[in-house]
């Protein structure tokens, strides 16, 4: 009998091994240090293992932690301040974003990360400004993080420009953000639970010269590229005006597509362009809630998978989702795709659960370490309590309702325990490394300061949402 | 100074008065008995009122309880057992439903009602089998209920039929269910928080003779009609085969449309048929999650409102939603409609909040009593705690993020207090009239018995979900 650090028994264990969900009705997981030592039937594991800590997971689901490939926690403080309008980025997000400072960014980011982890996300692909500050939050909470600094060359008053016109690049911005990337990579890449990517924001948001520099830097460092691709009509129109090509043909022509590319959205691409992305082996991130909310788009995820492409999921940002909750990402993404296809059979629950776990691990290039419960993989897993009304009853046969209820019923409040690298970072539904009540208090104080800055910011005078607020609609 | 039964102060009070949301940043509500005595600024109400109970709603939202116009709590025990397939009703729901008995129906219904109320629903438009048993649950929990017995004449083995073919009507079924309606109406209509409607299931599910009898009965009793209308291709094809007319033209020709009709779905209607419904003053129920899940449809709600029709919201049933949560209904309904219109501007948050409250009250014909916080209306209201990460920060200006966060961020777990008829039925997030833990335990026991019955039921042999369960996908 071996005594492992943690032994979880009698759970409904969803391993995500194989081509389905690899579900075991009375399952167990043995964790030693940061890795999974054994996974299987409780009766079998019980013969070999005892645990320093034993969790009885009766009436609970044990499954791999969810993986969010694409979020912008640096925008967290602006939750709910931009939606329901045309030209969301230029007319909603940019004028609000202009009021962010270190304080608002860092505190808002902490709240988003807390939300993600409390709702079952163990790995966050975070992508934003002031990454070095944001990384402190990930290290504090204890989740796994793939961090990317957003690199662009947009002028500070970008919100003044016509979205359908080009703007003059500001090389100083690009240099500073590239420098921040280099510092971050040097200090943090590969340290603990942190890895880094290189993040040109989009084909239309930095010069071709900078794009080339960044790709070359990434190649030398052995890092992947995290980039928005064809995320709007605007992007294609600006690329056409600058280069005579839409975004994807422009990227292809310049050798900027390939298996090192993690491409968010691909939402405004023509079918042939989508095929180009898949042919080059780019990995796609589907951010369903966000793309629906900001412009009513359902990105071509089912199509991308049919073309052989890898698709992961992402929550994107709080001012246009407005959640960082992977359970809602799976449910809403599923329903939106069913409606796009006009069929209830698209993305059956088992497949969507793969997208939120093992397929997202593949999208981040980490499927050898996370995304399923397998011997030797990192012990990143979550335990969900099924004794909520909306997860009741538990039915195991002839139709087992566990996987369908995880996709169509769960909303994240079921998450009791979150384990990353074998360490318990949520226990009994509470973060172990953060005083959440204090963090929320600080975020509300920071929100007031942010609100005050916005009040005296001329760029917000003609924002529709401010007008609606005055009119008592919002 | 008058002392009322309950005084709520310092909340962000969303009254839903007027054409917007009628929001008050520092608001108060005074409740006396079952009705609202006063609503307005805290500073004003404090001059006039004190309370036997005073709730300080600082950092909380106070708003009308949500109104679910259309659900089938009698199917609650089958949560998560039917989805992701073609011909959901015939090949998923009917063979499973054939295994329901009194026990499974009543216990499953209680769990659904508990879910609804815990997530902020104060009025449920419940529509199903064994209504007299189901009503006991509503009375126990204490919510308001508009109860309808589903009346049809389908044979017991309806799951054996080709969905695109007609079936022989079984008048005995219709007689029994009509009799159950009459008993229910006589005993319960207008008693306490219960009212009743008359519920022919659909144009293709009972004979024209029975439809006429039911409408005539409803007219005499002064009751409304609750009916599914054009909910599937199947319905239109069956009506054409029987009567040479699609469902809506058939109903119109026979004088079965009018302002007394509460019509669920209208999802498979041609534009001219939708217009027919609106012209006759029928009220529409939009069940977004369910229609998306079972066949990838977004019903024409925005169109119906443009035609001047009234639209309320409904959660439909647990085996095809799979939630009875009005917050998710508002969020998902909003996003689906944005994608249908390919625009982020459709159903701005303030309008969707109206649909979940005052417009749903209009759909149920109860807007004079519920749906907004106004003096003289029933004291049906909910209090939500905003100190959750996903509702943080609270920003009041220049863009107030409260209403957007209620629609796009809230998932129901924020609900702390639910008040119906002035009585607190959820306090501190707990049902006051039901031991939830026991109810979930009983439901899981009933789920096992239901599972055993299904195991030996030949009609489930060729259900795809049973095959997927055996294959380890589900």
mmCIF file with all atom_site columns, C-alpha atoms in Angstrom, chain A residues 105-210:
data_model
loop_
_atom_site.group_PDB
_atom_site.id
_atom_site.type_symbol
_atom_site.label_atom_id
_atom_site.label_alt_id
_atom_site.label_comp_id
_atom_site.label_asym_id
_atom_site.label_entity_id
_atom_site.label_seq_id
_atom_site.pdbx_PDB_ins_code
_atom_site.Cartn_x
_atom_site.Cartn_y
_atom_site.Cartn_z
_atom_site.occupancy
_atom_site.B_iso_or_equiv
_atom_site.pdbx_formal_charge
_atom_site.auth_seq_id
_atom_site.auth_comp_id
_atom_site.auth_asym_id
_atom_site.auth_atom_id
_atom_site.pdbx_PDB_model_num
ATOM 1   C CA . UNK A 1 105 ? -5.816  47.174 -14.102 1.00 0.00 ? 105 UNK A CA 1
ATOM 2   C CA . UNK A 1 106 ? -4.273  45.140 -11.347 1.00 0.00 ? 106 UNK A CA 1
ATOM 3   C CA . UNK A 1 107 ? -7.278  45.100 -9.033  1.00 0.00 ? 107 UNK A CA 1
ATOM 4   C CA . UNK A 1 108 ? -9.732  44.383 -11.849 1.00 0.00 ? 108 UNK A CA 1
ATOM 5   C CA . UNK A 1 109 ? -7.569  41.567 -13.096 1.00 0.00 ? 109 UNK A CA 1
ATOM 6   C CA . UNK A 1 110 ? -7.489  39.926 -9.689  1.00 0.00 ? 110 UNK A CA 1
ATOM 7   C CA . UNK A 1 111 ? -11.281 39.839 -9.582  1.00 0.00 ? 111 UNK A CA 1
ATOM 8   C CA . UNK A 1 112 ? -11.508 38.230 -13.017 1.00 0.00 ? 112 UNK A CA 1
ATOM 9   C CA . UNK A 1 113 ? -8.957  35.591 -12.098 1.00 0.00 ? 113 UNK A CA 1
ATOM 10  C CA . UNK A 1 114 ? -10.854 34.898 -8.868  1.00 0.00 ? 114 UNK A CA 1
ATOM 11  C CA . UNK A 1 115 ? -14.064 34.467 -10.852 1.00 0.00 ? 115 UNK A CA 1
ATOM 12  C CA . UNK A 1 116 ? -12.401 32.097 -13.319 1.00 0.00 ? 116 UNK A CA 1
ATOM 13  C CA . UNK A 1 117 ? -10.843 29.874 -10.710 1.00 0.00 ? 117 UNK A CA 1
ATOM 14  C CA . UNK A 1 118 ? -13.879 29.766 -8.415  1.00 0.00 ? 118 UNK A CA 1
ATOM 15  C CA . UNK A 1 119 ? -15.872 28.547 -11.412 1.00 0.00 ? 119 UNK A CA 1
ATOM 16  C CA . UNK A 1 120 ? -13.490 25.724 -12.261 1.00 0.00 ? 120 UNK A CA 1
ATOM 17  C CA . UNK A 1 121 ? -10.825 27.164 -14.555 1.00 0.00 ? 121 UNK A CA 1
ATOM 18  C CA . UNK A 1 122 ? -7.318  25.925 -13.727 1.00 0.00 ? 122 UNK A CA 1
ATOM 19  C CA . UNK A 1 123 ? -5.393  27.367 -16.695 1.00 0.00 ? 123 UNK A CA 1
ATOM 20  C CA . UNK A 1 124 ? -5.913  30.886 -18.007 1.00 0.00 ? 124 UNK A CA 1
ATOM 21  C CA . UNK A 1 125 ? -4.522  32.137 -21.312 1.00 0.00 ? 125 UNK A CA 1
ATOM 22  C CA . UNK A 1 126 ? -4.348  35.762 -20.236 1.00 0.00 ? 126 UNK A CA 1
ATOM 23  C CA . UNK A 1 127 ? -3.589  38.400 -22.835 1.00 0.00 ? 127 UNK A CA 1
ATOM 24  C CA . UNK A 1 128 ? -3.413  42.074 -22.035 1.00 0.00 ? 128 UNK A CA 1
ATOM 25  C CA . UNK A 1 129 ? -1.706  45.190 -20.834 1.00 0.00 ? 129 UNK A CA 1
ATOM 26  C CA . UNK A 1 130 ? 0.599   45.538 -17.835 1.00 0.00 ? 130 UNK A CA 1
ATOM 27  C CA . UNK A 1 131 ? 1.294   41.803 -17.833 1.00 0.00 ? 131 UNK A CA 1
ATOM 28  C CA . UNK A 1 132 ? 3.920   42.011 -15.146 1.00 0.00 ? 132 UNK A CA 1
ATOM 29  C CA . UNK A 1 133 ? 1.324   43.374 -12.715 1.00 0.00 ? 133 UNK A CA 1
ATOM 30  C CA . UNK A 1 134 ? -1.276  40.883 -13.861 1.00 0.00 ? 134 UNK A CA 1
ATOM 31  C CA . UNK A 1 135 ? 1.130   37.984 -13.387 1.00 0.00 ? 135 UNK A CA 1
ATOM 32  C CA . UNK A 1 136 ? 1.398   38.864 -9.712  1.00 0.00 ? 136 UNK A CA 1
ATOM 33  C CA . UNK A 1 137 ? -2.308  38.083 -9.441  1.00 0.00 ? 137 UNK A CA 1
ATOM 34  C CA . UNK A 1 138 ? -2.018  34.706 -11.126 1.00 0.00 ? 138 UNK A CA 1
ATOM 35  C CA . UNK A 1 139 ? 0.887   33.832 -8.843  1.00 0.00 ? 139 UNK A CA 1
ATOM 36  C CA . UNK A 1 140 ? -1.130  34.900 -5.837  1.00 0.00 ? 140 UNK A CA 1
ATOM 37  C CA . UNK A 1 141 ? -4.241  32.871 -6.681  1.00 0.00 ? 141 UNK A CA 1
ATOM 38  C CA . UNK A 1 142 ? -2.162  29.900 -7.770  1.00 0.00 ? 142 UNK A CA 1
ATOM 39  C CA . UNK A 1 143 ? -3.700  28.916 -11.102 1.00 0.00 ? 143 UNK A CA 1
ATOM 40  C CA . UNK A 1 144 ? -1.739  27.944 -14.169 1.00 0.00 ? 144 UNK A CA 1
ATOM 41  C CA . UNK A 1 145 ? -1.257  30.829 -16.586 1.00 0.00 ? 145 UNK A CA 1
ATOM 42  C CA . UNK A 1 146 ? -0.154  31.347 -20.172 1.00 0.00 ? 146 UNK A CA 1
ATOM 43  C CA . UNK A 1 147 ? 0.614   35.064 -20.208 1.00 0.00 ? 147 UNK A CA 1
ATOM 44  C CA . UNK A 1 148 ? 0.846   37.305 -23.251 1.00 0.00 ? 148 UNK A CA 1
ATOM 45  C CA . UNK A 1 149 ? 1.409   41.048 -23.384 1.00 0.00 ? 149 UNK A CA 1
ATOM 46  C CA . UNK A 1 150 ? -0.803  42.743 -25.987 1.00 0.00 ? 150 UNK A CA 1
ATOM 47  C CA . UNK A 1 151 ? 1.535   44.445 -28.440 1.00 0.00 ? 151 UNK A CA 1
ATOM 48  C CA . UNK A 1 152 ? 0.195   47.108 -30.774 1.00 0.00 ? 152 UNK A CA 1
ATOM 49  C CA . UNK A 1 153 ? 1.145   50.488 -32.186 1.00 0.00 ? 153 UNK A CA 1
ATOM 50  C CA . UNK A 1 154 ? -2.145  52.326 -31.828 1.00 0.00 ? 154 UNK A CA 1
ATOM 51  C CA . UNK A 1 155 ? -2.105  55.975 -30.793 1.00 0.00 ? 155 UNK A CA 1
ATOM 52  C CA . UNK A 1 156 ? -3.420  56.828 -27.319 1.00 0.00 ? 156 UNK A CA 1
ATOM 53  C CA . UNK A 1 157 ? -6.463  58.571 -28.801 1.00 0.00 ? 157 UNK A CA 1
ATOM 54  C CA . UNK A 1 158 ? -7.426  55.662 -31.042 1.00 0.00 ? 158 UNK A CA 1
ATOM 55  C CA . UNK A 1 159 ? -11.060 56.090 -29.915 1.00 0.00 ? 159 UNK A CA 1
ATOM 56  C CA . UNK A 1 160 ? -11.190 59.325 -31.954 1.00 0.00 ? 160 UNK A CA 1
ATOM 57  C CA . UNK A 1 161 ? -10.573 57.557 -35.262 1.00 0.00 ? 161 UNK A CA 1
ATOM 58  C CA . UNK A 1 162 ? -13.110 56.266 -37.709 1.00 0.00 ? 162 UNK A CA 1
ATOM 59  C CA . UNK A 1 163 ? -13.001 52.457 -37.221 1.00 0.00 ? 163 UNK A CA 1
ATOM 60  C CA . UNK A 1 164 ? -13.133 51.918 -40.962 1.00 0.00 ? 164 UNK A CA 1
ATOM 61  C CA . UNK A 1 165 ? -10.079 54.109 -41.619 1.00 0.00 ? 165 UNK A CA 1
ATOM 62  C CA . UNK A 1 166 ? -6.431  53.453 -40.897 1.00 0.00 ? 166 UNK A CA 1
ATOM 63  C CA . UNK A 1 167 ? -4.555  55.354 -38.190 1.00 0.00 ? 167 UNK A CA 1
ATOM 64  C CA . UNK A 1 168 ? -0.880  56.359 -37.924 1.00 0.00 ? 168 UNK A CA 1
ATOM 65  C CA . UNK A 1 169 ? 1.203   53.738 -36.103 1.00 0.00 ? 169 UNK A CA 1
ATOM 66  C CA . UNK A 1 170 ? 2.977   54.898 -32.950 1.00 0.00 ? 170 UNK A CA 1
ATOM 67  C CA . UNK A 1 171 ? 6.247   52.925 -32.871 1.00 0.00 ? 171 UNK A CA 1
ATOM 68  C CA . UNK A 1 172 ? 6.947   54.067 -29.308 1.00 0.00 ? 172 UNK A CA 1
ATOM 69  C CA . UNK A 1 173 ? 3.981   52.101 -28.029 1.00 0.00 ? 173 UNK A CA 1
ATOM 70  C CA . UNK A 1 174 ? 5.102   48.979 -29.844 1.00 0.00 ? 174 UNK A CA 1
ATOM 71  C CA . UNK A 1 175 ? 8.670   49.288 -28.546 1.00 0.00 ? 175 UNK A CA 1
ATOM 72  C CA . UNK A 1 176 ? 7.528   49.679 -24.951 1.00 0.00 ? 176 UNK A CA 1
ATOM 73  C CA . UNK A 1 177 ? 5.194   46.709 -25.147 1.00 0.00 ? 177 UNK A CA 1
ATOM 74  C CA . UNK A 1 178 ? 7.761   44.532 -26.903 1.00 0.00 ? 178 UNK A CA 1
ATOM 75  C CA . UNK A 1 179 ? 10.224  45.468 -24.166 1.00 0.00 ? 179 UNK A CA 1
ATOM 76  C CA . UNK A 1 180 ? 7.655   44.486 -21.539 1.00 0.00 ? 180 UNK A CA 1
ATOM 77  C CA . UNK A 1 181 ? 7.287   41.136 -23.301 1.00 0.00 ? 181 UNK A CA 1
ATOM 78  C CA . UNK A 1 182 ? 11.033  40.530 -23.253 1.00 0.00 ? 182 UNK A CA 1
ATOM 79  C CA . UNK A 1 183 ? 11.250  41.359 -19.561 1.00 0.00 ? 183 UNK A CA 1
ATOM 80  C CA . UNK A 1 184 ? 8.323   39.112 -18.791 1.00 0.00 ? 184 UNK A CA 1
ATOM 81  C CA . UNK A 1 185 ? 9.680   36.201 -20.814 1.00 0.00 ? 185 UNK A CA 1
ATOM 82  C CA . UNK A 1 186 ? 13.100  36.488 -19.239 1.00 0.00 ? 186 UNK A CA 1
ATOM 83  C CA . UNK A 1 187 ? 11.746  36.597 -15.710 1.00 0.00 ? 187 UNK A CA 1
ATOM 84  C CA . UNK A 1 188 ? 8.731   34.350 -15.828 1.00 0.00 ? 188 UNK A CA 1
ATOM 85  C CA . UNK A 1 189 ? 8.576   31.963 -18.790 1.00 0.00 ? 189 UNK A CA 1
ATOM 86  C CA . UNK A 1 190 ? 8.760   28.436 -17.466 1.00 0.00 ? 190 UNK A CA 1
ATOM 87  C CA . UNK A 1 191 ? 8.775   29.548 -13.856 1.00 0.00 ? 191 UNK A CA 1
ATOM 88  C CA . UNK A 1 192 ? 6.328   27.604 -11.708 1.00 0.00 ? 192 UNK A CA 1
ATOM 89  C CA . UNK A 1 193 ? 2.906   27.550 -13.338 1.00 0.00 ? 193 UNK A CA 1
ATOM 90  C CA . UNK A 1 194 ? 3.677   30.360 -15.790 1.00 0.00 ? 194 UNK A CA 1
ATOM 91  C CA . UNK A 1 195 ? 4.532   30.203 -19.466 1.00 0.00 ? 195 UNK A CA 1
ATOM 92  C CA . UNK A 1 196 ? 4.505   33.063 -21.967 1.00 0.00 ? 196 UNK A CA 1
ATOM 93  C CA . UNK A 1 197 ? 3.543   33.746 -25.545 1.00 0.00 ? 197 UNK A CA 1
ATOM 94  C CA . UNK A 1 198 ? 4.260   36.690 -27.843 1.00 0.00 ? 198 UNK A CA 1
ATOM 95  C CA . UNK A 1 199 ? 1.236   38.828 -28.627 1.00 0.00 ? 199 UNK A CA 1
ATOM 96  C CA . UNK A 1 200 ? 0.900   41.059 -31.669 1.00 0.00 ? 200 UNK A CA 1
ATOM 97  C CA . UNK A 1 201 ? -2.676  42.278 -31.152 1.00 0.00 ? 201 UNK A CA 1
ATOM 98  C CA . UNK A 1 202 ? -3.830  41.926 -34.758 1.00 0.00 ? 202 UNK A CA 1
ATOM 99  C CA . UNK A 1 203 ? -2.749  42.357 -38.384 1.00 0.00 ? 203 UNK A CA 1
ATOM 100 C CA . UNK A 1 204 ? -4.213  45.871 -38.460 1.00 0.00 ? 204 UNK A CA 1
ATOM 101 C CA . UNK A 1 205 ? -2.923  47.027 -35.088 1.00 0.00 ? 205 UNK A CA 1
ATOM 102 C CA . UNK A 1 206 ? 0.822   46.965 -35.649 1.00 0.00 ? 206 UNK A CA 1
ATOM 103 C CA . UNK A 1 207 ? 3.096   47.539 -38.602 1.00 0.00 ? 207 UNK A CA 1
ATOM 104 C CA . UNK A 1 208 ? 4.367   44.727 -40.767 1.00 0.00 ? 208 UNK A CA 1
ATOM 105 C CA . UNK A 1 209 ? 7.875   45.518 -39.545 1.00 0.00 ? 209 UNK A CA 1
ATOM 106 C CA . UNK A 1 210 ? 6.884   44.982 -35.924 1.00 0.00 ? 210 UNK A CA 1
#
